[in-house]
Structures are given as C-alpha cells and as structure tokens.
mmCIF file of C-alpha atoms in Angstrom:
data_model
loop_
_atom_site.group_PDB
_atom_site.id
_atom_site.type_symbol
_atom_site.label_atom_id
_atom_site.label_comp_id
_atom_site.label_asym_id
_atom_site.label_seq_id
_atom_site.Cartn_x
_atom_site.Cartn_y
_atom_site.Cartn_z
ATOM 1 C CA UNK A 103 14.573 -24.175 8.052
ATOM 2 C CA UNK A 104 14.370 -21.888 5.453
ATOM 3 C CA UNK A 105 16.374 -19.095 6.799
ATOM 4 C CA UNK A 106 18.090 -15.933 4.727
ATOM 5 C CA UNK A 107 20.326 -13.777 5.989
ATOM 6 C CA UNK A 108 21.154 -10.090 4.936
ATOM 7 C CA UNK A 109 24.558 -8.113 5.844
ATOM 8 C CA UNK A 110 24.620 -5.080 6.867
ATOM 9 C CA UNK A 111 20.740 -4.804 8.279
ATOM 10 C CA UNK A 112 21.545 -0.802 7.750
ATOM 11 C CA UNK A 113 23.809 1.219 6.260
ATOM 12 C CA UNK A 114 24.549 5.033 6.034
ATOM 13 C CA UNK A 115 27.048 5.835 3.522
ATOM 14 C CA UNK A 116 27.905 9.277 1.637
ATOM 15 C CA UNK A 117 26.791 9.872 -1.421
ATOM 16 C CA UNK A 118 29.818 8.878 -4.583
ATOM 17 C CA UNK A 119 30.840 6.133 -2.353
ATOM 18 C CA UNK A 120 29.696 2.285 -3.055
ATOM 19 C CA UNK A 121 27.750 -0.394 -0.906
ATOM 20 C CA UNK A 122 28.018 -3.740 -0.840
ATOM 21 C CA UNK A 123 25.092 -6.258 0.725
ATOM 22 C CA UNK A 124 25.174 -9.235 1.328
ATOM 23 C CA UNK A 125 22.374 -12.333 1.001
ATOM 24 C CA UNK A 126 22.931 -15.683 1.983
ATOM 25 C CA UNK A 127 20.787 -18.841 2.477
ATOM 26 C CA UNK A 128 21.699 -20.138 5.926
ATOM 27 C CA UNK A 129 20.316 -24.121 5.973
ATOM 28 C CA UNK A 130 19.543 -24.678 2.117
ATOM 29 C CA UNK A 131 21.485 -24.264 -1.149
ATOM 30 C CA UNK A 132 19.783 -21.521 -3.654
ATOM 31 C CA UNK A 133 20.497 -21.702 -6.860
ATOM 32 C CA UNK A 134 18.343 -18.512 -7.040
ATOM 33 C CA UNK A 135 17.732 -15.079 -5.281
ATOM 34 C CA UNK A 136 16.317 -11.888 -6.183
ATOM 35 C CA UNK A 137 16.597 -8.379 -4.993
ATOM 36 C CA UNK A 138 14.201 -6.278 -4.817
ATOM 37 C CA UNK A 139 13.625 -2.590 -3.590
ATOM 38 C CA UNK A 140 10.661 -0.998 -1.569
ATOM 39 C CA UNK A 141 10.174 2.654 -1.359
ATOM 40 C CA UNK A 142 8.208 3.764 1.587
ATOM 41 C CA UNK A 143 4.553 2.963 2.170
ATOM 42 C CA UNK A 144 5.266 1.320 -1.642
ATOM 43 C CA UNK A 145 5.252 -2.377 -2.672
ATOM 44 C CA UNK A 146 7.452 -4.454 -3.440
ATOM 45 C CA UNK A 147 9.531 -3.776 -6.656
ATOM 46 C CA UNK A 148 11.736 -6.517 -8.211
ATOM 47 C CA UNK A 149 15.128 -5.377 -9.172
ATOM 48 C CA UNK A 150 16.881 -8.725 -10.676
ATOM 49 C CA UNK A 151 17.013 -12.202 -10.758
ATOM 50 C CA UNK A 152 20.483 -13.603 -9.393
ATOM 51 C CA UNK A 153 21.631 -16.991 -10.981
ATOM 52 C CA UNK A 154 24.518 -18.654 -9.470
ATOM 53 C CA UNK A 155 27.479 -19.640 -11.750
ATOM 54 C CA UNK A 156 26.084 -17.218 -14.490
ATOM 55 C CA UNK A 157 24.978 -13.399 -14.918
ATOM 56 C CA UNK A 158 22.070 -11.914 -13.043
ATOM 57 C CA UNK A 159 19.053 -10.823 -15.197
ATOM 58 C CA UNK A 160 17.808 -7.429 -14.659
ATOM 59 C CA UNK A 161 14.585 -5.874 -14.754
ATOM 60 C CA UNK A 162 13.548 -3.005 -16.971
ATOM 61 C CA UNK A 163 14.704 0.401 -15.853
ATOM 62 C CA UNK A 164 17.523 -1.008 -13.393
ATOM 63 C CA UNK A 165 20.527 -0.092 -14.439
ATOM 64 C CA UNK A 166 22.980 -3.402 -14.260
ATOM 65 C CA UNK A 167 25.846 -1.633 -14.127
ATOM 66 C CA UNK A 168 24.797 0.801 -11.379
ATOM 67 C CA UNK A 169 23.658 -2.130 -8.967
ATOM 68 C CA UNK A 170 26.000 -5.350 -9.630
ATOM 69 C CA UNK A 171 24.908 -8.605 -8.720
ATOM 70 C CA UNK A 172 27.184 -11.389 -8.021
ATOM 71 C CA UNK A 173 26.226 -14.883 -7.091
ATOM 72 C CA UNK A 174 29.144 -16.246 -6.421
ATOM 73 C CA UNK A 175 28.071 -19.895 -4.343
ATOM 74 C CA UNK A 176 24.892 -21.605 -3.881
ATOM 75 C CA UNK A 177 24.440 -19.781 -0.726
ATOM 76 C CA UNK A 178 25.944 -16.350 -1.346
ATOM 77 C CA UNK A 179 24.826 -13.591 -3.781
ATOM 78 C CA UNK A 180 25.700 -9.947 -3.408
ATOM 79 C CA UNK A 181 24.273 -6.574 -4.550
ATOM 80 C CA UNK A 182 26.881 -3.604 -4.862
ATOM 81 C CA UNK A 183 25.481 -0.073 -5.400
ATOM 82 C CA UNK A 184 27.969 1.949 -7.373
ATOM 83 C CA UNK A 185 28.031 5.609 -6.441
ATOM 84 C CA UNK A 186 25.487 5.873 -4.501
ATOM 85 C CA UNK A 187 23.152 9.158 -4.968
ATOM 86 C CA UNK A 188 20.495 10.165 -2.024
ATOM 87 C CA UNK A 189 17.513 8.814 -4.346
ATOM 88 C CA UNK A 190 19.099 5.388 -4.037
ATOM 89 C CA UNK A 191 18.490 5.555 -0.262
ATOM 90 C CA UNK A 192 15.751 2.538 0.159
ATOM 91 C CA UNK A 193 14.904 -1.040 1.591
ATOM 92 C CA UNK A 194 16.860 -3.516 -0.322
ATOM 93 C CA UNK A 195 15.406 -6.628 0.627
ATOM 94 C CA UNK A 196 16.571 -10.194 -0.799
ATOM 95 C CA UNK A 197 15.234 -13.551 -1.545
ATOM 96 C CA UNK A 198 15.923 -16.926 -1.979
ATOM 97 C CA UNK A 199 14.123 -19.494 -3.925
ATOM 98 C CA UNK A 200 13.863 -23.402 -2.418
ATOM 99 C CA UNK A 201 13.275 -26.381 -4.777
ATOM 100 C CA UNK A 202 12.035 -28.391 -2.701
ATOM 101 C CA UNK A 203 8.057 -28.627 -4.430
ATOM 102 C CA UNK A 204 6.203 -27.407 -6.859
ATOM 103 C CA UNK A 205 5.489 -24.426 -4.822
ATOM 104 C CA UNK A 206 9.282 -23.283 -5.460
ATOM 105 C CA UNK A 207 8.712 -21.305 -2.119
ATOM 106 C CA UNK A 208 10.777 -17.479 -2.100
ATOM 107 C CA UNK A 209 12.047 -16.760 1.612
ATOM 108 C CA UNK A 210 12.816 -13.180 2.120
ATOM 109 C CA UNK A 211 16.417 -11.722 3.902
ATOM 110 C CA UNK A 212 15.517 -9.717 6.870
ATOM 111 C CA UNK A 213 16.302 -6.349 4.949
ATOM 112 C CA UNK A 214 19.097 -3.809 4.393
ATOM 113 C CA UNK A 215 17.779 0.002 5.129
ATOM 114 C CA UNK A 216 20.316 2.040 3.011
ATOM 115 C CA UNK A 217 20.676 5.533 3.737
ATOM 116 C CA UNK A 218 22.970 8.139 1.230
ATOM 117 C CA UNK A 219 23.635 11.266 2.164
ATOM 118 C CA UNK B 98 -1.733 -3.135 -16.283
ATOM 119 C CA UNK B 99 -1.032 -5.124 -13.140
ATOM 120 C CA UNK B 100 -1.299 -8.712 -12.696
ATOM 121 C CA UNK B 101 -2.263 -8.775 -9.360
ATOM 122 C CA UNK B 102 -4.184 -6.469 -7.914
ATOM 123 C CA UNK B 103 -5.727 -5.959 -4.014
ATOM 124 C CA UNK B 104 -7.583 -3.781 -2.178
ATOM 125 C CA UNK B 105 -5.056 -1.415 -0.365
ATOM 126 C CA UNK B 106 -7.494 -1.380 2.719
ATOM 127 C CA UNK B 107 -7.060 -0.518 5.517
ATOM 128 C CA UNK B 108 -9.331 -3.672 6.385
ATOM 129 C CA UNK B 109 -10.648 -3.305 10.342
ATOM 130 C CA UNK B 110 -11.764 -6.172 11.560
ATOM 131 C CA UNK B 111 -12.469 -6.456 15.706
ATOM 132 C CA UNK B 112 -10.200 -8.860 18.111
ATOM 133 C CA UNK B 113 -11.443 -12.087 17.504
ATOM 134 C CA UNK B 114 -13.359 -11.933 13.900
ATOM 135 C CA UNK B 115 -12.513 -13.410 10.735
ATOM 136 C CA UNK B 116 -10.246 -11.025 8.095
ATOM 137 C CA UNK B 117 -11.139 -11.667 4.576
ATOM 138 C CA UNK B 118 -8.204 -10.653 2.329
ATOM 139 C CA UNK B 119 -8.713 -10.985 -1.325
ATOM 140 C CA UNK B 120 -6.599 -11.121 -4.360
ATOM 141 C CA UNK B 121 -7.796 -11.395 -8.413
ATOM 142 C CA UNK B 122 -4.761 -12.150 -11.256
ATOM 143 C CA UNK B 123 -4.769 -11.731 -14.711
ATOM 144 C CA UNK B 124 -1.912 -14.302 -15.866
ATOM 145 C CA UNK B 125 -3.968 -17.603 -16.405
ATOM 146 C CA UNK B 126 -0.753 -19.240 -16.679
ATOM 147 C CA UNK B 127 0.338 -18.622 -12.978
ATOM 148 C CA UNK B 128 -0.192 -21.755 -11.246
ATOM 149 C CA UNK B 129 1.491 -21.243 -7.579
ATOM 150 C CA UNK B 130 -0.192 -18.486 -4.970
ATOM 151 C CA UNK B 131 1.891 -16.955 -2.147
ATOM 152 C CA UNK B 132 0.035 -14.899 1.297
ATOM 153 C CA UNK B 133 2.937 -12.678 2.689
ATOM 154 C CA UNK B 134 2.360 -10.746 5.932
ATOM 155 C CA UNK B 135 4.689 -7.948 6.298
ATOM 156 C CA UNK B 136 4.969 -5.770 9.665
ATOM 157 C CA UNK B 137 6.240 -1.901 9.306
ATOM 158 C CA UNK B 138 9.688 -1.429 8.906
ATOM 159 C CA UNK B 139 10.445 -5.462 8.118
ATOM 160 C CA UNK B 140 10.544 -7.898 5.199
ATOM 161 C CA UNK B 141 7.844 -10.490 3.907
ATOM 162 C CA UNK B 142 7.201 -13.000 5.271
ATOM 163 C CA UNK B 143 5.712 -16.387 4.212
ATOM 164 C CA UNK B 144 2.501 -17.549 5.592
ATOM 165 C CA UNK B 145 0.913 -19.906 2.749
ATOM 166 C CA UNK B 146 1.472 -21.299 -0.114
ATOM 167 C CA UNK B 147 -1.564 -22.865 -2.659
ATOM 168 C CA UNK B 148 -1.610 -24.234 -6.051
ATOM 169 C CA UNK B 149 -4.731 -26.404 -6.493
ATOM 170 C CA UNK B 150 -7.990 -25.105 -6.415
ATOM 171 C CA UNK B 151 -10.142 -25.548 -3.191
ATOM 172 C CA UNK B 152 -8.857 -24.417 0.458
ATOM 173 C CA UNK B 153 -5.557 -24.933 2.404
ATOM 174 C CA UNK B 154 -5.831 -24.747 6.130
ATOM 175 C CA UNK B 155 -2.644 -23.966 8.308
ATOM 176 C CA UNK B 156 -4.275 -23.087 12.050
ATOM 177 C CA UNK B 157 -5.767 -19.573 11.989
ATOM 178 C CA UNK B 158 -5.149 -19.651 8.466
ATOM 179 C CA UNK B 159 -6.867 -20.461 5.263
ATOM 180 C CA UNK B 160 -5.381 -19.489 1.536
ATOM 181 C CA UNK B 161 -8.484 -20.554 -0.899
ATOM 182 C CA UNK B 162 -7.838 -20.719 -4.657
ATOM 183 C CA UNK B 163 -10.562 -20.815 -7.356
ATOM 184 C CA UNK B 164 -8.564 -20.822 -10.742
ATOM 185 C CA UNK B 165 -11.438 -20.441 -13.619
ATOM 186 C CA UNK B 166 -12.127 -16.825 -11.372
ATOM 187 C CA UNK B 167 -8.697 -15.931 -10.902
ATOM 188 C CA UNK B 168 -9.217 -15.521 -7.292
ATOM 189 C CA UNK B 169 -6.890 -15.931 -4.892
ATOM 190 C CA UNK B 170 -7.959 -15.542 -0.372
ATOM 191 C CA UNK B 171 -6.760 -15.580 2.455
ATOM 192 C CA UNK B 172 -8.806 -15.699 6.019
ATOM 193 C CA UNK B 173 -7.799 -15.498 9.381
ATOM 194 C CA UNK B 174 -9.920 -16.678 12.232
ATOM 195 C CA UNK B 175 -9.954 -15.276 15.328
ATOM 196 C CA UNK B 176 -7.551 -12.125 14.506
ATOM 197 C CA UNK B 177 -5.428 -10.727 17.258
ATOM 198 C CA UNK B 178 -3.784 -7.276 17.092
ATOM 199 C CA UNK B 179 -0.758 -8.801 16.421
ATOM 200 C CA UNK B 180 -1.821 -9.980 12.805
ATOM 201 C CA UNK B 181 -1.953 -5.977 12.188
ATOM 202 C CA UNK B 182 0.165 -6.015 9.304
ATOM 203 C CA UNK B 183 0.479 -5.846 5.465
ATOM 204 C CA UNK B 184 -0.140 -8.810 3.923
ATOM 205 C CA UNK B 185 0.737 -9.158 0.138
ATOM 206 C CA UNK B 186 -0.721 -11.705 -2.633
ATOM 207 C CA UNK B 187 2.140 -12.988 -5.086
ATOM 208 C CA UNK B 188 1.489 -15.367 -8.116
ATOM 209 C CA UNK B 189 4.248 -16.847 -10.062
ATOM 210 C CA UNK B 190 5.183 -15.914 -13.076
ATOM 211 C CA UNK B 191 4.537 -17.372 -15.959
ATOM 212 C CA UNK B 192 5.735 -15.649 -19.371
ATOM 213 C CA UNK B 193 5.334 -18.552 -22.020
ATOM 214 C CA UNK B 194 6.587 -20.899 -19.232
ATOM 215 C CA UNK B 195 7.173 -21.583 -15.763
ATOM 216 C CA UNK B 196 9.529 -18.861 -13.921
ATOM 217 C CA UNK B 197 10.444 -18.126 -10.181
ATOM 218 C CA UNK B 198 9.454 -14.694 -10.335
ATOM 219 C CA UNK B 199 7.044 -13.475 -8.226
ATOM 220 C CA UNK B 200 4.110 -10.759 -9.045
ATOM 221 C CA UNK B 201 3.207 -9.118 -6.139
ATOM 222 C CA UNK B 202 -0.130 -7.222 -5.037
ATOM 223 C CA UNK B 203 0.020 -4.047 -3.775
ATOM 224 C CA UNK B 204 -0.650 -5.345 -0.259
ATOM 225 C CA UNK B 205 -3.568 -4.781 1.739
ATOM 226 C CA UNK B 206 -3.466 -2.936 5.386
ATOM 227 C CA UNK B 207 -5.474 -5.260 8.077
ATOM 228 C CA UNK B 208 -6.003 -3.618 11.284
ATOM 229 C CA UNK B 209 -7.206 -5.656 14.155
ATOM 230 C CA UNK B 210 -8.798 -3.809 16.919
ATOM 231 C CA UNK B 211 -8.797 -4.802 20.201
#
C-alpha cells in the first residue's frame, strides 16, 4: 500500500510555455501532499504544502503564482509551472502524507525530471 | 542554521559490514524520525520510521532514537552493494505545534564495496 503516482515521469518543454504534473495517491486518500524540488547532487528542497479543498501554502522564496498548486480531490493534487525559464529545469518530486499513526508517514511520487529549453 | 544536519560522506563500508549513518536535530519539539534511502536519478524512499526513544528493528535495519541527545541512527547489517545509495534523515516539524512537514538532512553517500 502506500503508493504515489507522478504524471509525466519527464518532460521537455520550451521555455514561455507551461507544465502541468500531476500527483496522485493510488490506494489511500491524502488530505495532504507536498512538492518539493531537488537540484542536482542537492537535497531535498520543499516547495509547498498542498491542502485539499483549500489553498496550498508556500514556502519562502517560491513564487505561488509562478508554480500553482491545485488539490483538487483527496487523491489528486497538481503543480503547474507558468512560463517556464531554463533555470526551472529540475526534479519535481511529490509527496503524500498517510494518517494512519502517529508517525503521519510522507510517501514520495516516483519523480517528474523537467527539462526547459 | 539547519535543523538537521548529516555527514555528507561518502561512508565505505565493505560487503557484509555494518553502516552506521548518523543524524543530530536541533528542534526539541520534533517528535517523529524518518530514514530515506534514495538511489541516483530516483525519489525517496521510506525505510523507517521512529518516535520513541530506544531501537526499532525492521530486518537489516535498525533506526535508534535517543531524544535528550538529539540523535537520530540508522544501521544496516550485513550491507550489500545494492544499499549504495543516499540515505536522508527527516524530523517533523514542529513550529509551536505539530506539522507534517518534513526537515530533511542533507543526505549522506554510503558506498558498499564488494
């Protein structure tokens, strides 16, 4: 159980043009996801918090209206990058929380690599 | 100033020895600790989960907690080469109360040899 999926897995797109990923929670109902970003050979860097049924929360320095979050179901939430420059060219990676204990576990999406030329 | 910090290795340990992978936090609130292991090129993914003080054992696995340090471990016995990953230390967040956010490590590079 436990599964997340990610759609596309890769993407190569030029540069003005927007992309739209897509996360979803295959066998449990999140109520929560995040996005985050890694740069090569870099960590992990959190972008936002998605909440379903209500507006995403944002991390410093992300620009919310650059990257728009949508969560639109309990198993769905979606990151669109707006006009999308060379520098935004990264891992976007997803996660999904599950209530199930205290632990609150995070499962990660398998990844979209997102290339702008 | 991060809140959780590890060694970026690499860590080389030979086929069939115990990897020692450490992790230290600063946020005394955080109460839940998460061992990731991520291959090149892929996302994390979850190997343990601990939240009381004292060890958890999962098969080659063992995620050790000690709270008053703010110390967080992981060991695997009898690495293979195919444990040759990243493996990042998360703690939940805690910013005046309990949050799902996660603050990752760095990561640290283990490097079985075979």
């Amino acid at each position: 159980g436990a599964v997340v999926s990610q759609h596309p897995s890769w993407v190569i797109c030029k540069s003005g043009t927007s992309v739209k990923i897509e996360c979803r929670s295959l066998d449990f109902q999140a109520t929560t996801m995040f996005w985050y970003r890694q740069f090569p050979k870099q960590s992990l860097m959190l972008m936002a918090t998605s909440n379903e049924g209500s507006k995403a929360t944002y991390e410093q320095g992300v620009e919310k209206d650059k990257f728009l979050i949508n969560h639109a179901s309990l198993t769905l939430s979606t990151l669109t990058v707006t006009s999308a420059h060379p520098e935004d060219s990264s891992f976007y990676i997803c996660s999904a929380c599950l209530f199930l204990s205290s632990y609150n576990e995070q499962f990660f999406g398998p990844g979209t690599r997102l290339t702008v030329l | 100033q991060k809140e959780v910090e590890q060694n970026s290795g690499p860590l080389s340990v030979p086929e069939g020895a115990i990897a020692s992978l450490n992790c230290t936090y600063s946020d005394r609130g955080s109460q839940s600790f998460f061992w990731y292991r991520q291959y090149s090129g892929k996302s994390p993914e979850l190997i343990m989960s601990i939240y009381s003080n004292g060890d958890k054992e999962d098969g080659r696995f063992t995620a050790q907690l000690n709270k008053a340090s703010q110390y967080v471990s992981l060991l695997i016995r009898d690495s293979q080469p195919s444990d040759s990953a990243t493996y990042l230390c998360a703690g939940r967040g805690y910013y005046g109360g309990a949050t799902n956010k996660l603050i990752f490590g760095t990561g640290t590079l283990l490097a079985v040899q075979p």
